Structure formats: C-alpha cells, structure tokens
Amino acid sequence: MRVKDLKKKSGKRIDTKYIQSLGIQSYGDDNLYPQTLRNIIAASSTGSECAERFANFIEGNGFREVTFSEYIVNRRGDTADDIHAFVCTDVGSHDGLALHVNYNVLGNIVELQYIPFENCRLLEEDENGYVAKIAVHPDWTGKKTRKGKAIQVNRDNIDYIDVFNPRKEVVLAQIEAAGGIEFYKGQILWVGGNGKYVYPVSRADRVVTEMSTDEGLANVKYRNVRCNFMPSGMIVTKRGISPVHLDEDGKPIEENKSSEDTGFSDTIIQLQGDTNAAKILEVTLESDEEKPEFVDISSKNYDKDFTVTDTSVVERIYSAFGQEPWYCIRIGKVGFSGDILEDAFEYYNSIVSKQQRMIERAFQKIFAHWYEPVNLSNDFSVQPLKYVRNATVSNSNR
C-alpha cells in the first residue's frame, strides 16, 4: 500500500498545540505526555525492566574522570556524578534532559542543578523560530501539594526561565533586566533527542500498546489465580421441611424467603482464589432428593488463551529497547554463560552510545563556562558497563 494511502490511518505520536493561558506549547494533547508515558512504563513489568536496563547502560559507571565526577556542583552538595545519574534516567525514559545553571555577577556559571525533564515545557517560537524560555512547573497534573494545598497549574506557579546562552553579554543583560543577580533565575539547558526545541518521542513510545497489553495480561493472570473458582466439586443435599407457623386465626404464616439470608454470597467469596483451592461446596435444597448428589466443577484457566499474545508482547518490548540478547537468554534460545553476557554488554553499550554522547555534550557546554577549571582533560565521556565474571570483584572498576 502507498504511503499516502496510510497517512489517514497513522497520526502524529505527539500532538502539540498552543496553550494561550500559560504561553506554552503543550507536550501532548493534554500536556501530560511524559507523565502518562511514565505511568504506562511503570505498570508494565517487562517495560519497566527494559527501561531500567536502558537507563543503567546510558549511565554506565559514571564519568571516566573520577575527580570531576566527585566535584560538588551546587549548594545542596550534589556531585557531577549525582546530576549525571538523574539525567540518564530522564534520557532513558523521555529521550531528553534539562539542566539549570546559575551565574555570578561576572557572567560565569557557578552552580548546576538537575530539573526533571517532565517538569519542563517549551514556550511558543517567535517569528525567527527561537524559543526564548522554558516553563517549569513541579507537577503539570496539578496533584502535588505544598502545605496541604495543591499546586495549581497557572502562571503564578510556573517559572519562566531563559534558555541556555552562556555568552557573557547576554547573561549580564538578563541579570540587569531581572533587577540584579539576587532576582536572576539563571538559565536552562534543554536538550531533546528529536531536535532543537522539539518535544522528543521516547524509545518506549513505539511499544506503548504492547506495554499496556502487558499490564492487562498481568491482571488476567492475577484474577485467574486470586479470583477464579477452584473448588473440587459441589455436594447437593436435601433440606428438611420447614415447620409451618400459624397466626392467631390459625392461618399459616408465609415466610419471606426473599429476605432470608442464606449466606451464599459469603460462601462464593470463600471459594475464590488460590488459598481456597480444592474446597467442596455444599448446597442445601428444599426439594425431596433421596441422596446427596456430587457435581464436578471444572474451573476455566485463561492463561492458555493468552500464551501467544504474551510471548509476542514481551518480544516486541525487548526489541523496541534493542535488548534482543537478553530476550534470547530469557527464552533459552542461547545459553547462559560469561562469554554470551560479555558480548551482550558490549553490544548494548553500542546501542546507548548516541544517548551518552548527547549527555556528554551537554556537560561539556556547561563546564566550558564554569567559574573555575574542574576538568582539565575536557573528557566528559562515560565509562561503559562491563560484565564482571568474578562476583567478589569490587563494583568500582574505574
């Protein structure tokens, strides 16, 4: 089928529109794309496992330059390695990062802070295609609270911070416009994997349907074990004739059977789930059967109905994250040995190299304008993860 014949069936992954009341470009139709995606990943056991491995390999063993990695970069005591770890999680989940920098009166960077990428939104472009500021809110869902009150999503609770531009004349002009260094909010280096000032599409986005299906399959398995009926059978016995009660006129009193509590509902609950398996249900009737009757009850196992779906969903999620070697190990297609794991580690380090270079360039841009030299080698590369055969070897192999 031709591409133009499919364009009506395939839409944009992220819908962006202008929210005039806030002066921002929405990140998704409801402006909650990263938050929604994060929840989808977290609800999928396979998706969260793959996303965590992806972020771990991006982080590697931290910066090669140990001295730089231990350098304190802000008043909170965070080191460069701490900021790097936070950023790698965002790059793994959202394919983007946001770093906040503060300047001194001389226009030099003196502080670096991490900002969660999902907290940032882009302002609308000007006539030159330039985005001047980044809008930052602690929770765009409006559910986060401070002093017991929700932080509403409005202009009063949003910080509009200048985008990263370390040229001294620009910084000094911004400080003067803010009314002095004490009122200056600094700048944000915002980087997205889809291009300059374009909301990125996460690697996980390509399998959001599969990850949601993975969550649904887990729910089916849960209900199959916890809520399914698993008694071994049912015994039906007869009940004796109830005595007839007469009123003052000698007329029989009709019993209100509809209001009679048989306790059957409670019995049903007691027969559900794994802890109540193989129990026998006894049902007493008012009819005149001469002997008890045993009725076999065969429970329905739904796991078999979803075996193919389960397998294909897991395979596609692993494939989307480029983790085929671990999938092959998982299903037993290849053996589990040190050589195979070493090859898997080497292979996946090549997969995450693009994300690592994006982070390296971001740190290099910032520390090129730091108020003092802290990385004389100018090496901001990351030491890749390696499979360690000997479990007794120290985790620190820098």
Short mmCIF file of C-alpha atoms in Angstrom, two decimals:
data_model
loop_
_atom_site.label_atom_id
_atom_site.label_comp_id
_atom_site.label_asym_id
_atom_site.label_seq_id
_atom_site.Cartn_x
_atom_site.Cartn_y
_atom_site.Cartn_z
CA MET A 1 0.00 0.00 0.00
CA ARG A 2 1.22 3.50 -0.82
CA VAL A 3 2.35 5.92 1.89
CA LYS A 4 -0.31 8.49 1.02
CA ASP A 5 -2.99 5.83 1.44
CA LEU A 6 -1.84 5.20 5.00
CA LYS A 7 -1.45 8.80 6.16
CA LYS A 8 -5.08 9.00 7.30
CA LYS A 9 -4.64 5.90 9.45
CA SER A 10 -1.37 6.94 11.11
CA GLY A 11 -1.31 10.14 13.18
CA LYS A 12 1.44 12.06 14.93
CA ARG A 13 2.79 10.42 18.06
CA ILE A 14 2.67 13.70 19.98
CA ASP A 15 0.00 16.33 19.39
CA THR A 16 1.28 19.83 20.13
CA LYS A 17 -0.89 22.87 20.47
CA TYR A 18 -0.52 26.35 21.95
CA ILE A 19 -1.93 26.91 25.44
CA GLN A 20 -2.52 30.66 25.40
CA SER A 21 -3.34 30.99 29.11
CA LEU A 22 0.11 29.61 30.00
CA GLY A 23 2.02 30.77 26.92
CA ILE A 24 3.45 27.31 26.24
CA GLN A 25 3.44 24.53 23.69
CA SER A 26 1.57 21.55 25.09
CA TYR A 27 3.50 18.31 25.43
CA GLY A 28 0.83 16.04 24.02
CA ASP A 29 -2.86 16.81 23.57
CA ASP A 30 -3.43 17.06 27.33
CA ASN A 31 0.08 18.42 28.06
CA LEU A 32 0.81 15.27 30.08
CA TYR A 33 2.55 13.03 27.54
CA PRO A 34 5.69 12.34 29.65
CA GLN A 35 3.66 11.73 32.80
CA THR A 36 1.28 9.35 31.04
CA LEU A 37 4.13 7.50 29.35
CA ARG A 38 5.94 7.13 32.67
CA ASN A 39 2.85 5.53 34.22
CA ILE A 40 2.45 3.14 31.27
CA ILE A 41 6.07 2.02 31.59
CA ALA A 42 5.77 1.59 35.36
CA ALA A 43 2.63 -0.55 35.01
CA SER A 44 4.35 -2.97 32.63
CA SER A 45 6.79 -5.35 34.30
CA THR A 46 8.58 -6.01 31.01
CA GLY A 47 8.59 -2.35 30.01
CA SER A 48 9.94 -1.11 33.33
CA GLU A 49 12.64 -3.80 33.29
CA CYS A 50 13.79 -2.83 29.79
CA ALA A 51 13.61 0.92 30.53
CA GLU A 52 15.66 0.46 33.70
CA ARG A 53 18.32 -1.54 31.85
CA PHE A 54 18.39 1.10 29.11
CA ALA A 55 18.98 3.89 31.66
CA ASN A 56 21.60 1.86 33.54
CA PHE A 57 23.66 1.32 30.41
CA ILE A 58 23.39 5.00 29.48
CA GLU A 59 24.75 5.89 32.92
CA GLY A 60 27.45 3.24 32.76
CA ASN A 61 29.91 3.53 35.62
CA GLY A 62 29.76 7.32 35.58
CA PHE A 63 32.33 9.78 34.26
CA ARG A 64 35.77 8.45 33.47
CA GLU A 65 37.37 11.40 35.22
CA VAL A 66 36.95 10.42 38.87
CA THR A 67 37.99 13.81 40.19
CA PHE A 68 35.38 15.54 38.09
CA SER A 69 32.68 13.01 38.97
CA GLU A 70 33.20 13.79 42.69
CA TYR A 71 33.17 17.57 42.19
CA ILE A 72 30.33 19.30 44.11
CA VAL A 73 28.28 21.40 41.70
CA ASN A 74 25.60 23.06 43.85
CA ARG A 75 24.70 24.25 47.34
CA ARG A 76 22.82 21.03 48.05
CA GLY A 77 26.02 19.03 47.86
CA ASP A 78 25.22 17.16 44.65
CA THR A 79 28.24 15.94 42.72
CA ALA A 80 28.62 15.89 38.96
CA ASP A 81 28.04 12.13 39.11
CA ASP A 82 24.77 12.64 41.04
CA ILE A 83 23.46 15.03 38.39
CA HIS A 84 24.61 12.63 35.67
CA ALA A 85 22.65 9.76 37.24
CA PHE A 86 19.45 11.83 37.36
CA VAL A 87 19.87 12.94 33.77
CA CYS A 88 20.44 9.38 32.50
CA THR A 89 17.09 8.30 33.92
CA ASP A 90 15.32 11.10 32.02
CA VAL A 91 17.17 10.35 28.80
CA GLY A 92 16.27 6.68 29.13
CA SER A 93 12.58 7.41 29.78
CA HIS A 94 11.96 10.56 27.69
CA ASP A 95 14.99 10.97 25.40
CA GLY A 96 15.59 14.43 26.81
CA LEU A 97 17.30 16.30 29.64
CA ALA A 98 17.11 19.64 31.43
CA LEU A 99 19.93 21.25 33.43
CA HIS A 100 19.63 24.53 35.31
CA VAL A 101 22.64 26.82 35.78
CA ASN A 102 23.21 29.88 37.94
CA TYR A 103 25.70 32.66 37.22
CA ASN A 104 27.74 35.11 39.27
CA VAL A 105 27.93 38.85 38.64
CA LEU A 106 30.81 38.28 36.23
CA GLY A 107 28.69 36.08 33.98
CA ASN A 108 30.36 32.79 34.91
CA ILE A 109 28.47 29.61 35.77
CA VAL A 110 28.78 28.80 39.46
CA GLU A 111 26.04 26.23 40.08
CA LEU A 112 24.39 23.30 38.32
CA GLN A 113 21.00 21.84 39.24
CA TYR A 114 19.02 18.94 37.85
CA ILE A 115 15.44 19.59 36.70
CA PRO A 116 13.14 16.65 35.90
CA PHE A 117 12.55 16.69 32.17
CA GLU A 118 8.84 16.02 32.61
CA ASN A 119 8.54 19.30 34.54
CA CYS A 120 9.64 21.40 31.55
CA ARG A 121 7.56 22.85 28.74
CA LEU A 122 8.60 24.95 25.75
CA LEU A 123 7.32 28.42 25.07
CA GLU A 124 5.98 29.15 21.63
CA GLU A 125 8.52 30.00 18.93
CA ASP A 126 8.94 33.63 17.85
CA GLU A 127 8.97 34.78 14.23
CA ASN A 128 12.59 33.61 13.93
CA GLY A 129 11.80 30.10 15.20
CA TYR A 130 13.54 30.82 18.51
CA VAL A 131 12.27 29.55 21.87
CA ALA A 132 13.33 32.11 24.47
CA LYS A 133 12.26 30.48 27.73
CA ILE A 134 11.47 27.16 29.36
CA ALA A 135 8.38 26.92 31.58
CA VAL A 136 8.94 24.83 34.73
CA HIS A 137 6.18 23.54 37.00
CA PRO A 138 6.69 20.97 39.78
CA ASP A 139 3.69 18.90 38.67
CA TRP A 140 1.73 19.59 35.50
CA THR A 141 -1.03 17.24 36.66
CA GLY A 142 -1.81 19.71 39.46
CA LYS A 143 -1.90 16.98 42.12
CA LYS A 144 1.29 17.78 44.02
CA THR A 145 0.74 19.65 47.26
CA ARG A 146 2.62 22.18 49.37
CA LYS A 147 1.47 22.85 52.91
CA GLY A 148 -1.54 20.67 52.20
CA LYS A 149 -2.69 22.65 49.15
CA ALA A 150 -2.46 21.51 45.54
CA ILE A 151 -0.04 23.44 43.34
CA GLN A 152 -2.36 24.62 40.61
CA VAL A 153 -1.16 24.85 37.04
CA ASN A 154 -1.25 28.60 36.43
CA ARG A 155 1.20 31.38 35.65
CA ASP A 156 1.71 32.19 39.34
CA ASN A 157 3.17 28.72 39.97
CA ILE A 158 5.24 28.46 36.79
CA ASP A 159 8.84 29.64 36.49
CA TYR A 160 9.70 31.03 33.07
CA ILE A 161 13.47 30.64 32.77
CA ASP A 162 15.75 31.77 29.93
CA VAL A 163 17.18 29.09 27.67
CA PHE A 164 20.88 28.34 27.88
CA ASN A 165 23.07 31.02 26.29
CA PRO A 166 26.42 31.42 28.11
CA ARG A 167 27.61 34.47 26.17
CA LYS A 168 28.57 36.98 28.85
CA GLU A 169 26.91 39.96 27.20
CA VAL A 170 23.64 38.00 27.06
CA VAL A 171 23.91 36.84 30.68
CA LEU A 172 24.78 40.30 32.00
CA ALA A 173 21.87 41.82 30.08
CA GLN A 174 19.49 39.24 31.56
CA ILE A 175 20.80 39.92 35.07
CA GLU A 176 20.23 43.64 34.60
CA ALA A 177 16.73 43.05 33.19
CA ALA A 178 15.87 40.89 36.23
CA GLY A 179 16.79 43.74 38.57
CA GLY A 180 20.04 42.28 39.86
CA ILE A 181 21.78 38.98 40.49
CA GLU A 182 19.56 38.25 43.51
CA PHE A 183 16.47 38.23 41.28
CA TYR A 184 18.00 36.42 38.34
CA LYS A 185 16.63 32.89 37.77
CA GLY A 186 19.55 31.61 35.68
CA GLN A 187 19.20 29.54 32.51
CA ILE A 188 18.11 26.06 31.47
CA LEU A 189 19.96 23.84 29.03
CA TRP A 190 17.09 21.87 27.46
CA VAL A 191 18.04 19.06 25.08
CA GLY A 192 15.69 16.75 23.19
CA GLY A 193 16.61 13.76 21.05
CA ASN A 194 14.27 14.79 18.23
CA GLY A 195 15.99 18.09 17.50
CA LYS A 196 16.43 21.57 18.88
CA TYR A 197 13.40 22.71 20.86
CA VAL A 198 11.19 19.91 19.60
CA TYR A 199 9.47 17.63 22.10
CA PRO A 200 11.17 14.24 21.88
CA VAL A 201 9.41 10.91 21.39
CA SER A 202 10.63 8.28 23.82
CA ARG A 203 12.00 4.95 22.64
CA ALA A 204 9.22 3.37 24.70
CA ASP A 205 6.59 5.22 22.68
CA ARG A 206 6.83 2.72 19.83
CA VAL A 207 5.53 -0.06 22.10
CA VAL A 208 3.05 1.75 24.34
CA THR A 209 0.28 -0.54 23.09
CA GLU A 210 2.35 -3.61 23.91
CA MET A 211 3.22 -2.30 27.37
CA SER A 212 -0.42 -1.58 28.12
CA THR A 213 -1.24 -5.09 26.91
CA ASP A 214 1.48 -6.45 29.19
CA GLU A 215 -0.25 -4.79 32.14
CA GLY A 216 -3.59 -6.28 31.06
CA LEU A 217 -2.09 -9.77 30.78
CA ALA A 218 -0.72 -9.45 34.31
CA ASN A 219 -4.22 -8.50 35.52
CA VAL A 220 -5.71 -11.57 33.81
CA LYS A 221 -3.15 -13.84 35.46
CA TYR A 222 -3.79 -12.21 38.81
CA ARG A 223 -7.55 -12.64 38.60
CA ASN A 224 -7.15 -16.18 37.29
CA VAL A 225 -5.22 -17.15 40.43
CA ARG A 226 -6.79 -14.89 43.04
CA CYS A 227 -10.41 -14.63 41.90
CA ASN A 228 -11.12 -17.82 39.93
CA PHE A 229 -13.35 -20.55 41.34
CA MET A 230 -11.27 -23.60 42.17
CA PRO A 231 -13.41 -25.93 44.30
CA SER A 232 -13.06 -29.62 43.61
CA GLY A 233 -16.83 -30.10 43.45
CA MET A 234 -20.25 -29.40 44.89
CA ILE A 235 -22.44 -31.58 47.09
CA VAL A 236 -26.20 -31.03 46.80
CA THR A 237 -28.25 -32.30 49.77
CA LYS A 238 -31.91 -32.04 50.67
CA ARG A 239 -33.27 -29.87 53.38
CA GLY A 240 -35.94 -30.91 55.80
CA ILE A 241 -39.44 -29.48 55.57
CA SER A 242 -39.65 -26.22 57.44
CA PRO A 243 -42.24 -26.16 60.25
CA VAL A 244 -45.47 -24.28 59.50
CA HIS A 245 -46.18 -21.37 61.79
CA LEU A 246 -49.77 -20.26 62.39
CA ASP A 247 -51.12 -16.83 63.25
CA GLU A 248 -53.81 -16.07 65.86
CA ASP A 249 -56.56 -17.10 63.43
CA GLY A 250 -54.94 -20.43 62.71
CA LYS A 251 -53.80 -19.47 59.25
CA PRO A 252 -50.31 -20.41 58.07
CA ILE A 253 -47.79 -17.58 58.05
CA GLU A 254 -45.95 -17.20 54.74
CA GLU A 255 -42.22 -16.84 55.16
CA ASN A 256 -40.49 -14.01 53.38
CA LYS A 257 -37.92 -16.08 51.53
CA SER A 258 -36.61 -13.11 49.59
CA SER A 259 -35.32 -11.51 52.77
CA GLU A 260 -33.83 -14.73 54.10
CA ASP A 261 -30.06 -14.51 54.38
CA THR A 262 -28.69 -17.82 53.13
CA GLY A 263 -25.11 -16.74 53.45
CA PHE A 264 -24.49 -17.95 49.90
CA SER A 265 -22.71 -14.72 48.87
CA ASP A 266 -20.18 -15.18 51.63
CA THR A 267 -19.68 -18.78 50.55
CA ILE A 268 -18.87 -17.68 46.99
CA ILE A 269 -16.12 -15.39 48.27
CA GLN A 270 -14.69 -18.21 50.39
CA LEU A 271 -14.33 -20.39 47.29
CA GLN A 272 -12.38 -17.90 45.18
CA GLY A 273 -8.61 -17.72 44.81
CA ASP A 274 -5.51 -19.80 45.32
CA THR A 275 -5.81 -20.10 49.11
CA ASN A 276 -9.25 -21.70 48.79
CA ALA A 277 -8.43 -24.18 46.04
CA ALA A 278 -9.85 -27.74 46.13
CA LYS A 279 -12.62 -26.94 48.61
CA ILE A 280 -16.06 -28.56 48.39
CA LEU A 281 -19.25 -26.51 48.16
CA GLU A 282 -22.34 -27.84 49.93
CA VAL A 283 -25.74 -26.62 48.70
CA THR A 284 -28.88 -27.48 50.69
CA LEU A 285 -32.17 -27.59 48.76
CA GLU A 286 -35.75 -27.85 49.91
CA SER A 287 -36.65 -30.50 47.37
CA ASP A 288 -37.03 -34.21 48.17
CA GLU A 289 -33.95 -35.83 46.62
CA GLU A 290 -33.27 -39.16 48.30
CA LYS A 291 -29.47 -38.96 48.30
CA PRO A 292 -26.74 -36.32 48.07
CA GLU A 293 -25.52 -35.53 44.58
CA PHE A 294 -21.89 -34.67 43.75
CA VAL A 295 -21.43 -32.19 40.91
CA ASP A 296 -17.97 -31.77 39.43
CA ILE A 297 -16.88 -28.16 38.88
CA SER A 298 -14.09 -27.59 36.39
CA SER A 299 -12.50 -24.16 36.59
CA LYS A 300 -11.54 -22.19 33.48
CA ASN A 301 -7.82 -21.47 33.08
CA TYR A 302 -7.38 -18.33 30.97
CA ASP A 303 -3.58 -18.42 30.83
CA LYS A 304 -3.57 -20.73 27.81
CA ASP A 305 -5.80 -18.33 25.84
CA PHE A 306 -3.16 -15.60 26.02
CA THR A 307 0.06 -17.59 25.58
CA VAL A 308 0.75 -16.37 22.04
CA THR A 309 -0.16 -12.78 22.92
CA ASP A 310 2.04 -12.84 25.99
CA THR A 311 5.04 -14.11 24.04
CA SER A 312 4.69 -11.63 21.17
CA VAL A 313 4.17 -8.66 23.52
CA VAL A 314 7.29 -9.42 25.56
CA GLU A 315 9.38 -9.97 22.41
CA ARG A 316 8.30 -6.64 20.90
CA ILE A 317 9.07 -4.67 24.05
CA TYR A 318 12.56 -6.17 24.26
CA SER A 319 13.06 -5.45 20.57
CA ALA A 320 11.99 -1.80 20.91
CA PHE A 321 14.70 -1.26 23.50
CA GLY A 322 17.26 -3.15 21.42
CA GLN A 323 17.62 -5.86 24.06
CA GLU A 324 17.33 -8.95 21.89
CA PRO A 325 20.35 -10.65 23.55
CA TRP A 326 18.61 -10.60 26.94
CA TYR A 327 15.39 -11.82 25.38
CA CYS A 328 17.21 -14.76 23.77
CA ILE A 329 18.78 -15.59 27.13
CA ARG A 330 15.39 -15.33 28.81
CA ILE A 331 13.62 -17.77 26.48
CA GLY A 332 16.58 -20.17 26.41
CA LYS A 333 17.43 -19.59 22.76
CA VAL A 334 21.08 -19.14 23.73
CA GLY A 335 22.96 -20.44 26.71
CA PHE A 336 23.70 -18.53 29.88
CA SER A 337 27.45 -18.06 30.02
CA GLY A 338 30.03 -15.41 30.74
CA ASP A 339 31.05 -15.12 27.09
CA ILE A 340 27.46 -14.55 25.96
CA LEU A 341 26.87 -11.92 28.65
CA GLU A 342 30.11 -10.13 27.79
CA ASP A 343 29.01 -9.97 24.16
CA ALA A 344 25.58 -8.72 25.25
CA PHE A 345 27.15 -5.95 27.35
CA GLU A 346 29.44 -4.91 24.52
CA TYR A 347 26.57 -4.92 22.04
CA TYR A 348 24.28 -2.83 24.22
CA ASN A 349 26.99 -0.29 25.00
CA SER A 350 26.99 0.48 21.28
CA ILE A 351 23.19 0.88 21.35
CA VAL A 352 23.30 3.59 24.06
CA SER A 353 26.32 5.46 22.67
CA LYS A 354 24.12 8.09 20.99
CA GLN A 355 22.38 8.95 24.26
CA GLN A 356 25.72 9.02 26.09
CA ARG A 357 27.18 11.49 23.58
CA MET A 358 24.15 13.74 23.97
CA ILE A 359 24.75 13.92 27.71
CA GLU A 360 28.49 14.39 27.30
CA ARG A 361 27.96 17.37 25.01
CA ALA A 362 25.54 18.93 27.50
CA PHE A 363 28.04 18.74 30.37
CA GLN A 364 30.83 19.97 28.13
CA LYS A 365 28.82 23.07 27.17
CA ILE A 366 28.17 23.95 30.79
CA PHE A 367 31.62 23.35 32.24
CA ALA A 368 33.29 25.21 29.41
CA HIS A 369 31.89 28.33 31.13
CA TRP A 370 32.37 27.26 34.77
CA TYR A 371 33.91 29.85 37.04
CA GLU A 372 36.95 27.64 37.67
CA PRO A 373 38.61 24.79 35.74
CA VAL A 374 37.36 21.47 37.10
CA ASN A 375 38.08 19.07 34.25
CA LEU A 376 41.44 19.89 32.74
CA SER A 377 41.35 16.92 30.37
CA ASN A 378 38.00 18.10 28.99
CA ASP A 379 36.96 14.45 29.00
CA PHE A 380 33.28 14.09 29.83
CA SER A 381 32.91 10.57 28.47
CA VAL A 382 31.30 7.75 30.43
CA GLN A 383 32.91 4.52 31.45
CA PRO A 384 30.71 1.76 29.93
CA LEU A 385 29.31 -1.10 31.94
CA LYS A 386 31.19 -4.36 31.75
CA TYR A 387 30.15 -7.82 32.78
CA VAL A 388 32.19 -8.90 35.80
CA ARG A 389 32.67 -12.67 35.94
CA ASN A 390 34.04 -12.75 39.48
CA ALA A 391 31.29 -11.71 41.87
CA THR A 392 33.86 -10.85 44.55
CA VAL A 393 35.39 -8.09 42.44
CA SER A 394 34.59 -4.61 43.69
CA ASN A 395 31.78 -2.78 41.88
CA SER A 396 34.11 0.20 41.43
CA ASN A 397 36.32 -0.64 38.46
CA ARG A 398 37.25 2.88 37.47
#
